Tab-separated table of C-alpha atoms in Angstrom:
chain	number	residue	atom	x	y	z
G	1	UNK	CA	71.694	-162.863	-9.080
G	2	UNK	CA	69.429	-163.411	-6.098
G	3	UNK	CA	71.330	-166.555	-5.122
G	4	UNK	CA	74.642	-164.707	-5.286
G	5	UNK	CA	73.251	-161.872	-3.163
G	6	UNK	CA	71.972	-164.399	-0.637
G	7	UNK	CA	75.426	-165.912	-0.570
G	8	UNK	CA	76.887	-162.448	-0.001
G	9	UNK	CA	74.967	-162.058	3.254
G	10	UNK	CA	75.704	-165.605	4.326
G	11	UNK	CA	72.538	-167.465	3.417
G	12	UNK	CA	74.248	-170.808	2.831
G	13	UNK	CA	73.484	-174.291	4.162
G	14	UNK	CA	74.709	-174.707	7.736
G	15	UNK	CA	76.810	-177.877	7.522
G	16	UNK	CA	80.327	-178.073	8.972
G	17	UNK	CA	82.059	-174.711	9.146
G	18	UNK	CA	84.656	-175.724	6.533
G	19	UNK	CA	81.924	-176.608	4.061
G	20	UNK	CA	80.021	-173.459	4.995
G	21	UNK	CA	83.136	-171.331	4.442
G	22	UNK	CA	83.858	-172.924	1.066
G	23	UNK	CA	80.273	-172.355	-0.032
G	24	UNK	CA	80.392	-168.672	0.889
G	25	UNK	CA	83.827	-168.269	-0.679
G	26	UNK	CA	82.520	-169.704	-3.912
G	27	UNK	CA	79.437	-167.488	-3.912
G	28	UNK	CA	81.392	-164.380	-2.965
G	29	UNK	CA	83.875	-165.191	-5.703
G	30	UNK	CA	81.048	-165.410	-8.235
G	31	UNK	CA	79.770	-162.006	-7.123
G	32	UNK	CA	83.253	-160.527	-7.420
G	33	UNK	CA	83.609	-161.925	-10.930
G	34	UNK	CA	80.330	-160.364	-11.977
G	35	UNK	CA	81.401	-157.058	-10.448
G	36	UNK	CA	84.749	-157.315	-12.263
G	37	UNK	CA	83.019	-157.926	-15.561
G	38	UNK	CA	80.872	-154.866	-14.924
G	39	UNK	CA	83.947	-152.791	-14.174
G	40	UNK	CA	85.644	-153.967	-17.353
G	41	UNK	CA	82.578	-153.033	-19.370
G	42	UNK	CA	82.246	-149.666	-17.627
G	43	UNK	CA	85.917	-148.965	-18.314
G	44	UNK	CA	85.093	-148.198	-21.916
G	45	UNK	CA	84.213	-144.662	-20.901
G	46	UNK	CA	87.744	-144.234	-19.471
G	47	UNK	CA	89.505	-145.148	-22.700
G	48	UNK	CA	90.000	-141.494	-23.762
G	49	UNK	CA	91.593	-140.691	-20.393
G	50	UNK	CA	93.804	-143.774	-20.547
G	51	UNK	CA	94.921	-142.835	-24.041
G	52	UNK	CA	95.939	-139.341	-22.894
G	53	UNK	CA	98.196	-140.770	-20.177
G	54	UNK	CA	99.924	-143.308	-22.367
G	55	UNK	CA	103.679	-142.628	-22.582
G	56	UNK	CA	104.792	-145.975	-23.966
G	57	UNK	CA	103.713	-147.766	-27.124
G	58	UNK	CA	100.955	-150.299	-26.541
G	59	UNK	CA	101.625	-153.989	-26.926
G	60	UNK	CA	97.916	-154.663	-27.348
G	61	UNK	CA	95.013	-152.274	-27.894
G	62	UNK	CA	92.760	-151.562	-24.940
G	63	UNK	CA	89.909	-153.519	-26.507
G	64	UNK	CA	92.089	-156.620	-26.752
G	65	UNK	CA	93.133	-156.367	-23.096
G	66	UNK	CA	89.539	-155.861	-22.062
G	67	UNK	CA	88.477	-158.921	-24.078
G	68	UNK	CA	91.221	-161.053	-22.479
G	69	UNK	CA	90.316	-160.045	-18.932
G	70	UNK	CA	86.601	-160.517	-19.621
G	71	UNK	CA	87.251	-163.963	-21.120
G	72	UNK	CA	89.240	-164.988	-18.031
G	73	UNK	CA	86.381	-163.739	-15.797
G	74	UNK	CA	83.778	-165.678	-17.771
G	75	UNK	CA	85.976	-168.770	-17.524
G	76	UNK	CA	86.092	-168.181	-13.770
G	77	UNK	CA	82.294	-168.097	-13.587
G	78	UNK	CA	82.063	-171.350	-15.544
G	79	UNK	CA	84.618	-172.948	-13.234
G	80	UNK	CA	82.738	-171.647	-10.182
G	81	UNK	CA	79.572	-173.322	-11.390
G	82	UNK	CA	81.417	-176.609	-11.806
G	83	UNK	CA	82.880	-176.260	-8.301
G	84	UNK	CA	79.462	-176.188	-6.638
G	85	UNK	CA	79.641	-179.972	-6.414
G	86	UNK	CA	83.373	-180.073	-5.668
G	87	UNK	CA	83.720	-177.504	-2.944
G	88	UNK	CA	86.855	-179.162	-1.565
G	89	UNK	CA	88.804	-177.577	-4.439
G	90	UNK	CA	87.439	-174.077	-3.998
G	91	UNK	CA	90.506	-172.545	-2.332
G	92	UNK	CA	92.910	-173.858	-4.947
G	93	UNK	CA	90.659	-172.678	-7.770
G	94	UNK	CA	90.236	-169.221	-6.231
G	95	UNK	CA	93.997	-168.862	-5.764
G	96	UNK	CA	94.714	-169.921	-9.350
G	97	UNK	CA	92.186	-167.502	-10.778
G	98	UNK	CA	93.184	-164.586	-8.522
G	99	UNK	CA	96.879	-164.883	-9.397
G	100	UNK	CA	96.199	-165.258	-13.131
G	101	UNK	CA	93.756	-162.362	-13.246
G	102	UNK	CA	96.045	-160.106	-11.194
G	103	UNK	CA	98.983	-160.770	-13.512
G	104	UNK	CA	96.798	-159.942	-16.509
G	105	UNK	CA	95.532	-156.746	-14.893
G	106	UNK	CA	99.094	-155.730	-14.021
G	107	UNK	CA	100.223	-156.307	-17.601
G	108	UNK	CA	97.230	-154.378	-18.907
G	109	UNK	CA	98.004	-151.450	-16.612
G	110	UNK	CA	101.663	-151.564	-17.506
G	111	UNK	CA	100.717	-151.431	-21.163
G	112	UNK	CA	98.610	-148.341	-20.393
G	113	UNK	CA	101.292	-145.925	-19.187
G	114	UNK	CA	104.439	-145.011	-17.360
G	115	UNK	CA	106.023	-145.814	-14.053
G	116	UNK	CA	103.551	-144.028	-11.781
G	117	UNK	CA	100.206	-143.607	-13.557
G	118	UNK	CA	96.840	-143.346	-11.819
G	119	UNK	CA	96.047	-146.753	-13.286
G	120	UNK	CA	98.627	-148.494	-11.129
G	121	UNK	CA	97.719	-146.633	-7.950
G	122	UNK	CA	94.086	-147.618	-8.529
G	123	UNK	CA	95.148	-151.222	-9.058
G	124	UNK	CA	96.552	-151.285	-5.537
G	125	UNK	CA	92.951	-151.969	-4.463
G	126	UNK	CA	93.110	-155.375	-6.200
G	127	UNK	CA	94.274	-157.181	-2.990
G	128	UNK	CA	91.096	-155.965	-1.308
G	129	UNK	CA	89.172	-158.328	-3.588
G	130	UNK	CA	90.421	-161.117	-1.300
G	131	UNK	CA	88.725	-159.513	1.719
G	132	UNK	CA	85.190	-160.977	1.327
G	133	UNK	CA	86.478	-164.516	0.751
G	134	UNK	CA	85.852	-166.730	3.771
G	135	UNK	CA	89.339	-168.189	4.191
G	136	UNK	CA	91.543	-168.551	7.288
G	137	UNK	CA	94.372	-166.136	8.051
G	138	UNK	CA	97.206	-168.236	6.599
G	139	UNK	CA	95.418	-168.783	3.305
G	140	UNK	CA	94.356	-165.143	3.180
G	141	UNK	CA	97.882	-163.834	3.766
G	142	UNK	CA	99.428	-166.140	1.160
G	143	UNK	CA	96.716	-165.383	-1.378
G	144	UNK	CA	96.947	-161.624	-0.843
G	145	UNK	CA	100.739	-161.694	-1.188
G	146	UNK	CA	100.501	-163.807	-4.339
G	147	UNK	CA	97.925	-161.467	-5.866
G	148	UNK	CA	100.036	-158.372	-5.077
G	149	UNK	CA	103.207	-159.963	-6.473
G	150	UNK	CA	101.380	-161.160	-9.589
G	151	UNK	CA	99.987	-157.662	-10.130
G	152	UNK	CA	103.437	-156.080	-9.766
G	153	UNK	CA	105.098	-158.776	-11.887
G	154	UNK	CA	102.586	-158.315	-14.691
G	155	UNK	CA	103.146	-154.575	-14.609
G	156	UNK	CA	106.966	-154.838	-14.554
G	157	UNK	CA	106.937	-157.416	-17.347
G	158	UNK	CA	105.467	-154.793	-19.668
G	159	UNK	CA	107.131	-151.739	-18.050
G	160	UNK	CA	110.600	-152.996	-16.957
G	161	UNK	CA	111.911	-149.418	-16.902
G	162	UNK	CA	109.660	-148.751	-13.926
G	163	UNK	CA	112.106	-150.489	-11.567
G	164	UNK	CA	114.772	-147.880	-12.272
G	165	UNK	CA	112.592	-144.852	-11.711
G	166	UNK	CA	112.675	-142.993	-8.372
G	167	UNK	CA	108.862	-142.979	-7.987
G	168	UNK	CA	108.534	-146.753	-7.892
G	169	UNK	CA	108.744	-146.955	-4.091
G	170	UNK	CA	105.471	-145.078	-3.576
G	171	UNK	CA	103.232	-147.419	-5.585
G	172	UNK	CA	104.950	-150.495	-4.156
G	173	UNK	CA	104.566	-149.257	-0.580
G	174	UNK	CA	100.917	-148.448	-1.261
G	175	UNK	CA	100.421	-151.947	-2.647
G	176	UNK	CA	101.930	-153.532	0.480
G	177	UNK	CA	99.904	-151.283	2.790
G	178	UNK	CA	96.636	-152.007	1.024
G	179	UNK	CA	97.403	-155.736	1.028
G	180	UNK	CA	98.148	-155.769	4.770
G	181	UNK	CA	94.971	-153.802	5.472
G	182	UNK	CA	92.978	-156.262	3.406
G	183	UNK	CA	94.448	-159.186	5.358
G	184	UNK	CA	93.547	-157.644	8.737
G	185	UNK	CA	90.032	-156.663	7.690
G	186	UNK	CA	89.504	-160.027	6.040
G	187	UNK	CA	90.540	-161.881	9.195
G	188	UNK	CA	88.018	-159.841	11.194
G	189	UNK	CA	85.334	-160.689	8.639
G	190	UNK	CA	86.313	-164.391	8.770
G	191	UNK	CA	85.894	-164.455	12.539
G	192	UNK	CA	82.527	-162.750	12.284
G	193	UNK	CA	81.352	-165.363	9.789
G	194	UNK	CA	82.625	-168.184	12.002
G	195	UNK	CA	80.829	-166.724	15.021
G	196	UNK	CA	77.650	-166.317	12.965
G	197	UNK	CA	77.875	-169.941	11.833
G	198	UNK	CA	78.267	-171.217	15.396
G	199	UNK	CA	75.288	-169.198	16.561
G	200	UNK	CA	73.257	-170.373	13.596
G	201	UNK	CA	74.085	-174.029	14.217
G	202	UNK	CA	73.245	-173.578	17.898
G	203	UNK	CA	69.910	-171.961	17.073
G	204	UNK	CA	69.097	-174.689	14.563
G	205	UNK	CA	69.836	-177.306	17.207
G	206	UNK	CA	67.574	-175.504	19.690
G	207	UNK	CA	64.810	-175.206	17.104
G	208	UNK	CA	65.133	-178.871	16.129
G	209	UNK	CA	65.018	-179.948	19.777
G	210	UNK	CA	62.042	-177.688	20.458
G	211	UNK	CA	60.248	-179.019	17.381
G	212	UNK	CA	60.919	-182.596	18.456
G	213	UNK	CA	59.591	-181.925	21.966
G	214	UNK	CA	56.551	-180.110	20.586
G	215	UNK	CA	55.737	-183.009	18.284
G	216	UNK	CA	56.118	-185.438	21.162
G	217	UNK	CA	53.655	-183.309	23.110
G	218	UNK	CA	51.300	-183.159	20.135
G	219	UNK	CA	51.558	-186.926	19.807
G	220	UNK	CA	50.550	-187.403	23.429
G	221	UNK	CA	47.732	-184.868	23.043
G	222	UNK	CA	46.553	-186.687	19.916
G	223	UNK	CA	46.628	-190.035	21.700
G	224	UNK	CA	44.750	-188.635	24.687
G	225	UNK	CA	42.236	-186.972	22.377
G	226	UNK	CA	41.626	-190.175	20.455
G	227	UNK	CA	41.256	-192.141	23.693
G	228	UNK	CA	38.769	-189.597	25.033
G	229	UNK	CA	36.875	-189.621	21.748
G	230	UNK	CA	36.627	-193.423	21.941
G	231	UNK	CA	35.395	-193.251	25.536
G	232	UNK	CA	32.755	-190.621	24.803
G	233	UNK	CA	31.791	-192.456	21.633
G	234	UNK	CA	31.321	-195.719	23.527
G	235	UNK	CA	29.220	-194.012	26.171
G	236	UNK	CA	27.049	-192.374	23.540
G	237	UNK	CA	26.817	-195.612	21.596
G	238	UNK	CA	26.072	-197.815	24.583
G	239	UNK	CA	24.342	-195.807	27.299
G	240	UNK	CA	22.465	-193.342	25.106
G	241	UNK	CA	21.501	-196.137	22.739
G	242	UNK	CA	20.007	-198.103	25.632
G	243	UNK	CA	18.050	-195.071	26.829
G	244	UNK	CA	16.739	-194.350	23.333
G	245	UNK	CA	15.793	-197.988	22.821
G	246	UNK	CA	13.895	-198.011	26.127
G	247	UNK	CA	12.198	-194.746	25.127
G	248	UNK	CA	10.994	-196.232	21.835
G	249	UNK	CA	9.679	-199.304	23.622
G	250	UNK	CA	7.807	-197.163	26.133
G	251	UNK	CA	6.312	-195.102	23.312
G	252	UNK	CA	5.211	-198.239	21.469
G	253	UNK	CA	3.602	-199.667	24.632
G	254	UNK	CA	1.842	-196.391	25.298
G	255	UNK	CA	0.625	-196.294	21.689
G	256	UNK	CA	-1.129	-199.654	22.130
G	257	UNK	CA	-3.012	-198.309	25.172
G	258	UNK	CA	-4.569	-195.258	23.541
G	259	UNK	CA	-7.240	-194.945	20.976
G	260	UNK	CA	-5.945	-194.429	17.431
G	261	UNK	CA	-6.657	-191.004	15.967
G	262	UNK	CA	-6.701	-189.191	19.274
G	263	UNK	CA	-4.491	-186.273	20.211
G	264	UNK	CA	-2.550	-188.499	22.573
G	265	UNK	CA	-1.861	-191.019	19.809
G	266	UNK	CA	-0.657	-188.174	17.578
G	267	UNK	CA	1.659	-186.911	20.320
G	268	UNK	CA	3.077	-190.386	20.835
G	269	UNK	CA	3.697	-190.640	17.100
G	270	UNK	CA	5.611	-187.388	17.137
G	271	UNK	CA	7.634	-188.568	20.124
G	272	UNK	CA	8.462	-191.781	18.251
G	273	UNK	CA	9.612	-189.747	15.216
G	274	UNK	CA	11.749	-187.523	17.465
G	275	UNK	CA	13.345	-190.577	19.040
G	276	UNK	CA	14.291	-191.797	15.550
G	277	UNK	CA	15.917	-188.415	14.901
G	278	UNK	CA	17.774	-188.720	18.203
G	279	UNK	CA	19.126	-192.097	17.127
G	280	UNK	CA	20.382	-190.623	13.868
G	281	UNK	CA	21.905	-187.627	15.669
G	282	UNK	CA	23.603	-189.997	18.122
G	283	UNK	CA	25.105	-191.963	15.262
G	284	UNK	CA	26.449	-188.789	13.629
G	285	UNK	CA	27.972	-187.634	16.914
G	286	UNK	CA	29.634	-190.985	17.505
G	287	UNK	CA	30.983	-190.998	13.976
G	288	UNK	CA	32.327	-187.449	14.348
G	289	UNK	CA	33.999	-188.201	17.672
G	290	UNK	CA	35.642	-191.361	16.502
G	291	UNK	CA	34.805	-193.116	13.268
G	292	UNK	CA	33.720	-196.393	14.770
G	293	UNK	CA	33.577	-197.783	11.271
G	294	UNK	CA	37.394	-197.761	11.211
G	295	UNK	CA	37.372	-200.197	14.113
G	296	UNK	CA	34.331	-202.163	12.988
G	297	UNK	CA	34.706	-202.261	9.192
G	298	UNK	CA	38.325	-201.451	8.499
G	299	UNK	CA	39.804	-198.556	6.536
G	300	UNK	CA	38.533	-199.421	3.056
G	301	UNK	CA	34.861	-199.967	3.907
G	302	UNK	CA	34.914	-197.003	6.317
G	303	UNK	CA	36.039	-194.741	3.465
G	304	UNK	CA	33.343	-196.114	1.184
G	305	UNK	CA	30.651	-195.553	3.795
G	306	UNK	CA	31.809	-192.001	4.500
G	307	UNK	CA	31.807	-191.170	0.797
G	308	UNK	CA	28.300	-192.583	0.477
G	309	UNK	CA	27.080	-190.538	3.458
G	310	UNK	CA	28.610	-187.316	2.080
G	311	UNK	CA	27.079	-187.966	-1.332
G	312	UNK	CA	23.647	-188.540	0.198
G	313	UNK	CA	23.794	-185.401	2.388
G	314	UNK	CA	25.363	-182.932	-0.036
G	315	UNK	CA	24.409	-184.124	-3.514
G	316	UNK	CA	28.098	-183.884	-4.485
G	317	UNK	CA	29.156	-186.379	-7.148
G	318	UNK	CA	32.198	-188.224	-5.797
G	319	UNK	CA	34.437	-190.574	-7.765
G	320	UNK	CA	36.420	-192.890	-5.493
G	321	UNK	CA	39.588	-194.497	-6.832
G	322	UNK	CA	40.959	-196.838	-4.211
G	323	UNK	CA	43.473	-199.480	-5.147
G	324	UNK	CA	42.106	-202.930	-4.450
G	325	UNK	CA	43.171	-204.299	-1.126
G	326	UNK	CA	44.622	-201.045	0.225
G	327	UNK	CA	44.163	-201.283	3.978
G	328	UNK	CA	46.078	-198.772	6.061
G	329	UNK	CA	47.326	-199.616	9.537
G	330	UNK	CA	47.068	-197.314	12.524
G	331	UNK	CA	47.928	-194.512	13.011
G	332	UNK	CA	48.155	-193.803	9.277
G	333	UNK	CA	44.555	-194.950	8.748
G	334	UNK	CA	43.160	-192.375	11.177
G	335	UNK	CA	45.271	-189.539	9.715
G	336	UNK	CA	44.284	-190.344	6.123
G	337	UNK	CA	40.660	-190.739	7.131
G	338	UNK	CA	40.694	-187.384	8.941
G	339	UNK	CA	42.299	-185.853	5.891
G	340	UNK	CA	39.491	-187.194	3.742
G	341	UNK	CA	36.897	-185.783	6.141
G	342	UNK	CA	38.552	-182.357	6.244
G	343	UNK	CA	38.979	-182.121	2.474
G	344	UNK	CA	35.376	-183.112	1.735
G	345	UNK	CA	34.069	-180.774	4.437
G	346	UNK	CA	35.936	-177.832	2.895
G	347	UNK	CA	34.703	-178.832	-0.552
G	348	UNK	CA	31.085	-178.796	0.603
G	349	UNK	CA	31.353	-175.558	2.609
G	350	UNK	CA	33.531	-173.380	0.415
G	351	UNK	CA	34.243	-174.806	-3.039
G	352	UNK	CA	30.767	-174.651	-4.644
G	353	UNK	CA	31.853	-177.810	-6.470
G	354	UNK	CA	29.711	-180.366	-8.287
G	355	UNK	CA	32.286	-183.156	-8.572
G	356	UNK	CA	35.091	-184.454	-6.386
G	357	UNK	CA	37.637	-187.147	-7.171
G	358	UNK	CA	39.310	-189.161	-4.442
G	359	UNK	CA	42.389	-191.301	-4.968
G	360	UNK	CA	43.834	-193.532	-2.255
G	361	UNK	CA	46.883	-195.594	-3.105
G	362	UNK	CA	50.296	-196.789	-2.058
G	363	UNK	CA	52.708	-194.738	-4.154
G	364	UNK	CA	56.490	-195.075	-4.053
G	365	UNK	CA	56.563	-196.517	-0.546
G	366	UNK	CA	54.062	-194.017	0.851
G	367	UNK	CA	50.343	-193.894	1.634
G	368	UNK	CA	48.714	-191.309	-0.619
G	369	UNK	CA	45.397	-189.467	-0.438
G	370	UNK	CA	44.359	-187.032	-3.174
G	371	UNK	CA	41.073	-185.121	-3.067
G	372	UNK	CA	40.409	-182.918	-6.098
G	373	UNK	CA	37.298	-180.843	-6.793
G	374	UNK	CA	36.061	-178.680	-9.669
G	375	UNK	CA	35.053	-175.777	-7.437
G	376	UNK	CA	35.832	-172.084	-7.503
G	377	UNK	CA	39.298	-172.528	-6.008
G	378	UNK	CA	41.206	-169.955	-3.973
G	379	UNK	CA	44.641	-168.483	-3.412
G	380	UNK	CA	46.333	-170.548	-0.657
G	381	UNK	CA	48.704	-167.666	0.158
G	382	UNK	CA	45.798	-165.317	0.782
G	383	UNK	CA	44.089	-167.497	3.392
G	384	UNK	CA	44.099	-165.658	6.716
G	385	UNK	CA	44.444	-166.901	10.242
G	386	UNK	CA	41.756	-168.943	11.914
G	387	UNK	CA	41.660	-171.776	9.383
G	388	UNK	CA	42.783	-174.547	11.688
G	389	UNK	CA	41.403	-177.608	9.893
G	390	UNK	CA	44.240	-178.005	7.413
G	391	UNK	CA	46.730	-176.736	9.986
G	392	UNK	CA	45.757	-179.523	12.360
G	393	UNK	CA	45.928	-182.036	9.532
G	394	UNK	CA	49.441	-180.836	8.633
G	395	UNK	CA	50.534	-181.284	12.242
G	396	UNK	CA	49.088	-184.809	12.384
G	397	UNK	CA	50.863	-185.701	9.166
G	398	UNK	CA	54.136	-184.116	10.330
G	399	UNK	CA	54.062	-186.185	13.515
G	400	UNK	CA	54.136	-189.293	11.304
G	401	UNK	CA	56.799	-187.856	9.012
G	402	UNK	CA	54.298	-187.003	6.264
G	403	UNK	CA	53.226	-183.923	4.341
G	404	UNK	CA	50.035	-182.149	3.310
G	405	UNK	CA	50.007	-180.091	0.107
G	406	UNK	CA	47.224	-177.792	-1.097
G	407	UNK	CA	47.221	-176.737	-4.751
G	408	UNK	CA	44.551	-174.285	-5.843
G	409	UNK	CA	43.914	-171.144	-7.852
G	410	UNK	CA	40.802	-169.029	-8.379
G	411	UNK	CA	38.555	-170.726	-10.923
G	412	UNK	CA	40.697	-173.877	-11.146
G	413	UNK	CA	39.460	-176.044	-8.304
G	414	UNK	CA	41.454	-177.392	-5.377
G	415	UNK	CA	43.585	-180.460	-4.758
G	416	UNK	CA	44.571	-181.641	-1.285
G	417	UNK	CA	47.305	-184.266	-1.123
G	418	UNK	CA	48.254	-186.159	2.034
G	419	UNK	CA	51.375	-188.319	1.854
G	420	UNK	CA	52.543	-190.523	4.722
G	421	UNK	CA	55.515	-192.897	4.755
G	422	UNK	CA	54.500	-196.536	4.779
G	423	UNK	CA	56.375	-197.037	8.035
G	424	UNK	CA	54.726	-193.990	9.604
G	425	UNK	CA	54.984	-194.066	13.373
G	426	UNK	CA	54.705	-191.203	15.858
G	427	UNK	CA	57.885	-190.204	17.744
G	428	UNK	CA	58.487	-191.985	20.990
């Protein structure tokens, strides 16, 4: 029902307008069929009234007519479902059903009473059922005329005496008037839908162009960021390393010149220990700015070293499943590596997990990273603003045509999956 209601307001794929119109026509037709079935079912309460107005013997009982019309409507719904993949035949199918159903309704109404009963006047609204169908004016006019004629023909076939009665002109004129009104209103609706489709296609084109330009900008920002990280990393690695090495040498020389056990010797020892801590801090900063191990060791060994470092710092038990020989090229290697860093960081900070499992593989022509933990989990839909780690990772992956999926639930752990196409390249 939700899909049909979405179709009613025009929530259909924006392809060519002809395809769009056929899709809406099909969905609107399905909604009309459901409404018709509801009306047939609700008509049971009108049976006593219909019986009181009957002036001619019935050919079929009301229940039989209702069953026939309902069966035709159900058949229409089945046919509509089959037409979802053959939308080119929608107009012909709608016309066939509308004419058949109108003739049956006319015969049913004719079987219900005389030449000018309330049933027939109410049936003059049948042509209005064509109004919400998204069809051009020529098709709409022909279909409305065919429906009106089929309705009248079905009625006359059962009540031929109606043609000789003086009151026949009123119902017929009403039928023509209602049909013409339906055609005019339907044409206005058709033009509104066509205008909406053009605006929607235009907006989609603007959004697609804006998204493409934004991703190009993000690509350039990412490249500049990585270049700046490499530069700062090299300066920290080279210049700061030289200064720290010289400092350690100076401390060692000064240590030889003082008496052991003195306060000065103790101070020099503390300075030497602090310089060792500075070296370690420098290495962590360099690694955070740009994992030099990716350049020096390659993707596989860099991942192994990072996992070992995380295990040593956090005490988290990590199982690494990396297919033998999987070496990712740039820029996929950096994106997958950053994804691994982000996932493990979140696991340590928020998950309260004891075990994490990492899988890196080439799966169905794509590079795949899966990080799963046994932590407390969370509701991804309830995460508020300000969590930019995964957002940034999603943008990096999107630039390369990839995806990032987070599956989690309270008490069931979390799984982060990064998938990049094997030919992943940023937009030019």
